[in-house]
Amino acid sequence: MADELKLLFSADDIRASVADLAGRISADYEGRDLILVAVLNGAALLAADLVRALAIPVTLEFLRAASYGQSTQSTGVVQIRKDVETPVTGRDVLIVEDIVDTGLTAQFLLDHLSAGQPRSIEVCTLLDKPSRRQIPLSPKYVGLEVGDVFVVGYGMDYNQRYRQLPGIFALEFRGLGAGG
Ligand code: IMP
Ligand code: MG
């Protein structure tokens, strides 16, 4: 059976939110030494749009983290599959996530990158699901808030599907065994 998609944020909504994030980041990091660390694969689209909207120079890095467990839920057991290649020591690191849900992945990445002794480290996420948090974690930069729904589109997937959609949709599961 087909899954049902309900539009939450249009491409225009996303553009406006990314412009707002880029404005805040450009102001806060002016004259600093910013490394933007995008978390693959979900945040790739956001990172591409965000860097083009920034008014300041930036180093763009990518990191891939794999979380064990079901495809719709984080377990907090995270493995780094691809690490950043630029030393972060003494620099200003901004982790760029598609969505912060339980907060476990972002916290793991904060701890992981903090070990490299950056001058500062913060989290930017396009979407925040604060009602799902399992640990106290407040990203400094949040684009849009969502309730307790599973979302896809603009980089975010369900079993590798729907990443290419220009908008963000709530996915309502049909059929067996696909809770979340
Ligand atoms: P967390 O560790 O629970 O905060 O989850 C972080 C990661 O889980 C995100 O970077 C996403 O890759 C994935 N994720 C969490 N919620 C959703 C969702 O609603 N749609 C798609 N991916 C999600
Ligand atoms: Mg992700």
mmCIF file of C-alpha atoms and ligand atoms in Angstrom:
data_model
loop_
_atom_site.group_PDB
_atom_site.id
_atom_site.type_symbol
_atom_site.label_atom_id
_atom_site.label_comp_id
_atom_site.label_asym_id
_atom_site.label_seq_id
_atom_site.Cartn_x
_atom_site.Cartn_y
_atom_site.Cartn_z
ATOM 1 C CA MET A 1 0.000 0.000 0.000
ATOM 2 C CA ALA A 2 1.196 3.504 -0.712
ATOM 3 C CA ASP A 3 2.312 5.741 2.125
ATOM 4 C CA GLU A 4 0.449 9.001 2.463
ATOM 5 C CA LEU A 5 2.313 12.316 2.353
ATOM 6 C CA LYS A 6 0.915 15.488 3.885
ATOM 7 C CA LEU A 7 2.610 18.786 3.086
ATOM 8 C CA LEU A 8 3.988 20.514 6.192
ATOM 9 C CA PHE A 9 6.421 23.025 4.648
ATOM 10 C CA SER A 10 6.555 24.115 1.020
ATOM 11 C CA ALA A 11 9.767 24.843 -0.863
ATOM 12 C CA ASP A 12 9.028 28.553 -0.265
ATOM 13 C CA ASP A 13 8.640 27.992 3.488
ATOM 14 C CA ILE A 14 11.996 26.201 3.501
ATOM 15 C CA ARG A 15 13.700 28.925 1.462
ATOM 16 C CA ALA A 16 12.497 31.575 3.907
ATOM 17 C CA SER A 17 13.663 29.542 6.883
ATOM 18 C CA VAL A 18 17.096 28.867 5.367
ATOM 19 C CA ALA A 19 17.490 32.578 4.572
ATOM 20 C CA ASP A 20 16.654 33.395 8.186
ATOM 21 C CA LEU A 21 19.148 30.837 9.515
ATOM 22 C CA ALA A 22 21.839 32.105 7.131
ATOM 23 C CA GLY A 23 21.258 35.683 8.274
ATOM 24 C CA ARG A 24 21.654 34.773 11.939
ATOM 25 C CA ILE A 25 24.716 32.618 11.303
ATOM 26 C CA SER A 26 26.352 35.266 9.101
ATOM 27 C CA ALA A 27 25.877 37.884 11.825
ATOM 28 C CA ASP A 28 27.036 35.667 14.685
ATOM 29 C CA TYR A 29 30.134 34.303 12.913
ATOM 30 C CA GLU A 30 31.313 37.429 11.150
ATOM 31 C CA GLY A 31 35.087 37.715 11.563
ATOM 32 C CA ARG A 32 35.274 34.190 12.984
ATOM 33 C CA ASP A 33 36.630 30.966 11.492
ATOM 34 C CA LEU A 34 33.589 28.867 10.681
ATOM 35 C CA ILE A 35 33.573 25.187 9.748
ATOM 36 C CA LEU A 36 30.141 24.013 8.808
ATOM 37 C CA VAL A 37 29.875 20.256 9.400
ATOM 38 C CA ALA A 38 26.928 18.815 7.505
ATOM 39 C CA VAL A 39 25.670 15.423 8.651
ATOM 40 C CA LEU A 40 25.184 13.081 5.694
ATOM 41 C CA ASN A 41 22.968 12.147 4.064
ATOM 42 C CA GLY A 42 19.997 14.084 5.363
ATOM 43 C CA ALA A 43 21.579 17.524 5.772
ATOM 44 C CA ALA A 44 23.266 17.571 2.349
ATOM 45 C CA LEU A 45 20.475 19.573 0.720
ATOM 46 C CA LEU A 46 20.256 22.025 3.613
ATOM 47 C CA ALA A 47 24.038 22.512 3.626
ATOM 48 C CA ALA A 48 24.051 23.249 -0.104
ATOM 49 C CA ASP A 49 21.372 25.912 0.266
ATOM 50 C CA LEU A 50 22.711 27.290 3.550
ATOM 51 C CA VAL A 51 26.285 27.944 2.390
ATOM 52 C CA ARG A 52 25.003 29.763 -0.684
ATOM 53 C CA ALA A 53 22.921 32.045 1.533
ATOM 54 C CA LEU A 54 25.766 32.897 3.933
ATOM 55 C CA ALA A 55 27.420 36.310 3.715
ATOM 56 C CA ILE A 56 30.667 35.087 5.321
ATOM 57 C CA PRO A 57 33.459 32.708 4.288
ATOM 58 C CA VAL A 58 33.012 29.134 5.425
ATOM 59 C CA THR A 59 34.765 25.771 5.285
ATOM 60 C CA LEU A 60 32.296 23.053 4.300
ATOM 61 C CA GLU A 61 32.852 19.611 5.778
ATOM 62 C CA PHE A 62 30.799 16.438 5.834
ATOM 63 C CA LEU A 63 30.427 13.722 8.392
ATOM 64 C CA ARG A 64 28.451 10.508 8.165
ATOM 65 C CA ALA A 65 27.002 8.989 11.289
ATOM 66 C CA ALA A 66 25.152 5.703 11.356
ATOM 67 C CA SER A 67 22.714 5.047 14.141
ATOM 68 C CA TYR A 68 21.875 1.464 14.923
ATOM 69 C CA GLY A 69 18.293 0.347 15.265
ATOM 70 C CA GLN A 70 15.042 0.792 13.417
ATOM 71 C CA SER A 71 14.997 3.131 10.472
ATOM 72 C CA THR A 72 12.568 5.557 12.107
ATOM 73 C CA GLN A 73 14.119 5.666 15.568
ATOM 74 C CA SER A 74 17.448 6.664 17.014
ATOM 75 C CA THR A 75 19.111 4.396 19.543
ATOM 76 C CA GLY A 76 21.855 6.767 20.578
ATOM 77 C CA VAL A 77 24.428 4.167 19.581
ATOM 78 C CA VAL A 78 26.148 6.100 16.836
ATOM 79 C CA GLN A 79 29.077 5.108 14.660
ATOM 80 C CA ILE A 80 31.135 7.593 12.662
ATOM 81 C CA ARG A 81 31.327 6.213 9.119
ATOM 82 C CA LYS A 82 33.036 9.246 7.625
ATOM 83 C CA ASP A 83 34.724 11.862 9.757
ATOM 84 C CA VAL A 84 35.621 15.490 9.040
ATOM 85 C CA GLU A 85 38.959 15.912 7.269
ATOM 86 C CA THR A 86 39.795 19.464 8.392
ATOM 87 C CA PRO A 87 41.232 19.764 11.925
ATOM 88 C CA VAL A 88 38.688 21.608 14.064
ATOM 89 C CA THR A 89 41.161 22.704 16.753
ATOM 90 C CA GLY A 90 40.696 26.376 17.593
ATOM 91 C CA ARG A 91 37.991 26.856 14.991
ATOM 92 C CA ASP A 92 34.273 27.606 15.199
ATOM 93 C CA VAL A 93 32.288 24.465 14.433
ATOM 94 C CA LEU A 94 28.656 24.482 13.459
ATOM 95 C CA ILE A 95 27.029 21.057 13.100
ATOM 96 C CA VAL A 96 24.296 21.159 10.462
ATOM 97 C CA GLU A 97 21.514 18.611 10.877
ATOM 98 C CA ASP A 98 18.335 18.014 8.926
ATOM 99 C CA ILE A 99 16.336 17.237 12.049
ATOM 100 C CA VAL A 100 16.904 16.836 15.775
ATOM 101 C CA ASP A 101 14.550 14.258 17.232
ATOM 102 C CA THR A 102 15.638 12.441 20.428
ATOM 103 C CA GLY A 103 18.793 14.576 20.434
ATOM 104 C CA LEU A 104 21.017 11.517 20.857
ATOM 105 C CA THR A 105 22.779 11.840 17.499
ATOM 106 C CA ALA A 106 23.458 15.564 17.911
ATOM 107 C CA GLN A 107 24.788 15.012 21.441
ATOM 108 C CA PHE A 108 27.071 12.243 20.201
ATOM 109 C CA LEU A 109 28.405 14.497 17.445
ATOM 110 C CA LEU A 110 28.905 17.396 19.871
ATOM 111 C CA ASP A 111 30.983 15.121 22.109
ATOM 112 C CA HIS A 112 32.868 13.629 19.158
ATOM 113 C CA LEU A 113 33.831 16.971 17.611
ATOM 114 C CA SER A 114 34.487 18.638 20.976
ATOM 115 C CA ALA A 115 37.321 16.157 21.457
ATOM 116 C CA GLY A 116 39.153 18.049 18.695
ATOM 117 C CA GLN A 117 39.067 21.180 20.898
ATOM 118 C CA PRO A 118 37.274 23.656 18.658
ATOM 119 C CA ARG A 119 37.038 27.249 19.861
ATOM 120 C CA SER A 120 33.246 26.946 19.802
ATOM 121 C CA ILE A 121 30.693 24.358 18.786
ATOM 122 C CA GLU A 122 26.960 24.727 18.128
ATOM 123 C CA VAL A 123 24.143 22.893 16.358
ATOM 124 C CA CYS A 124 21.992 24.204 13.522
ATOM 125 C CA THR A 125 18.985 22.161 12.466
ATOM 126 C CA LEU A 126 16.352 22.869 9.871
ATOM 127 C CA LEU A 127 13.718 20.961 11.817
ATOM 128 C CA ASP A 128 13.313 20.452 15.523
ATOM 129 C CA LYS A 129 11.031 17.924 17.204
ATOM 130 C CA PRO A 130 11.353 19.096 20.832
ATOM 131 C CA SER A 131 8.523 16.877 22.078
ATOM 132 C CA ARG A 132 10.605 13.787 21.275
ATOM 133 C CA ARG A 133 13.747 14.773 23.149
ATOM 134 C CA GLN A 134 15.328 12.097 25.384
ATOM 135 C CA ILE A 135 18.121 14.335 26.692
ATOM 136 C CA PRO A 136 18.229 18.093 27.266
ATOM 137 C CA LEU A 137 19.649 19.465 24.042
ATOM 138 C CA SER A 138 18.716 22.827 22.523
ATOM 139 C CA PRO A 139 20.179 23.561 19.092
ATOM 140 C CA LYS A 140 21.221 27.220 18.897
ATOM 141 C CA TYR A 141 19.812 27.581 15.378
ATOM 142 C CA VAL A 142 16.405 26.042 14.626
ATOM 143 C CA GLY A 143 14.597 26.636 11.353
ATOM 144 C CA LEU A 144 11.177 25.118 11.880
ATOM 145 C CA GLU A 145 9.460 23.144 14.629
ATOM 146 C CA VAL A 146 7.385 20.028 14.082
ATOM 147 C CA GLY A 147 5.277 17.894 16.386
ATOM 148 C CA ASP A 148 5.633 14.167 16.889
ATOM 149 C CA VAL A 149 5.377 13.174 13.225
ATOM 150 C CA PHE A 150 7.767 11.370 10.903
ATOM 151 C CA VAL A 151 8.816 13.706 8.126
ATOM 152 C CA VAL A 152 10.390 13.221 4.711
ATOM 153 C CA GLY A 153 11.610 15.417 1.902
ATOM 154 C CA TYR A 154 14.316 18.060 1.452
ATOM 155 C CA GLY A 155 17.007 15.488 2.218
ATOM 156 C CA MET A 156 15.092 13.459 4.778
ATOM 157 C CA ASP A 157 14.179 9.901 3.955
ATOM 158 C CA TYR A 158 12.268 6.846 4.940
ATOM 159 C CA ASN A 159 14.330 3.825 3.850
ATOM 160 C CA GLN A 160 16.167 6.062 1.360
ATOM 161 C CA ARG A 161 12.942 7.263 -0.253
ATOM 162 C CA TYR A 162 11.555 10.796 -0.608
ATOM 163 C CA ARG A 163 14.855 12.702 -0.100
ATOM 164 C CA GLN A 164 14.442 14.457 -3.437
ATOM 165 C CA LEU A 165 11.117 16.120 -2.619
ATOM 166 C CA PRO A 166 11.490 19.931 -2.569
ATOM 167 C CA GLY A 167 8.978 20.289 0.280
ATOM 168 C CA ILE A 168 8.736 18.619 3.695
ATOM 169 C CA PHE A 169 5.917 16.158 4.290
ATOM 170 C CA ALA A 170 4.518 14.174 7.194
ATOM 171 C CA LEU A 171 4.637 10.497 6.269
ATOM 172 C CA GLU A 172 1.659 8.463 7.350
ATOM 173 C CA PHE A 173 2.518 4.806 7.228
ATOM 174 C CA ARG A 174 0.249 2.275 5.616
ATOM 175 C CA GLY A 175 0.684 -1.445 5.919
ATOM 176 C CA LEU A 176 2.444 -3.642 8.417
ATOM 177 C CA GLY A 177 5.384 -3.151 10.698
ATOM 178 C CA ALA A 178 6.287 0.364 9.715
ATOM 179 C CA GLY A 179 5.497 2.218 12.939
ATOM 180 C CA GLY A 180 7.265 5.371 13.959
HETATM 181 P P1 IMP B 1 17.927 11.715 16.870
HETATM 182 O O1 IMP B 1 19.234 11.075 17.233
HETATM 183 O O2 IMP B 1 16.756 10.938 17.417
HETATM 184 O O3 IMP B 1 17.837 13.180 17.269
HETATM 185 O O4 IMP B 1 17.739 11.603 15.328
HETATM 186 C C1 IMP B 1 18.593 12.180 14.465
HETATM 187 C C2 IMP B 1 18.491 11.587 13.080
HETATM 188 O O5 IMP B 1 17.404 10.669 12.924
HETATM 189 C C3 IMP B 1 18.223 12.696 12.085
HETATM 190 O O6 IMP B 1 19.417 13.288 11.679
HETATM 191 C C4 IMP B 1 17.546 11.952 10.980
HETATM 192 O O7 IMP B 1 18.512 11.360 10.131
HETATM 193 C C5 IMP B 1 16.778 10.869 11.676
HETATM 194 N N1 IMP B 1 15.376 11.288 11.887
HETATM 195 C C6 IMP B 1 14.789 11.638 13.054
HETATM 196 N N2 IMP B 1 13.515 11.983 12.873
HETATM 197 C C7 IMP B 1 13.279 11.866 11.543
HETATM 198 C C8 IMP B 1 12.135 12.095 10.713
HETATM 199 O O8 IMP B 1 11.032 12.489 11.152
HETATM 200 N N3 IMP B 1 12.309 11.871 9.384
HETATM 201 C C9 IMP B 1 13.481 11.452 8.847
HETATM 202 N N4 IMP B 1 14.576 11.232 9.573
HETATM 203 C C10 IMP B 1 14.471 11.431 10.918
HETATM 204 MG MG MG B 2 20.389 12.802 9.926
#
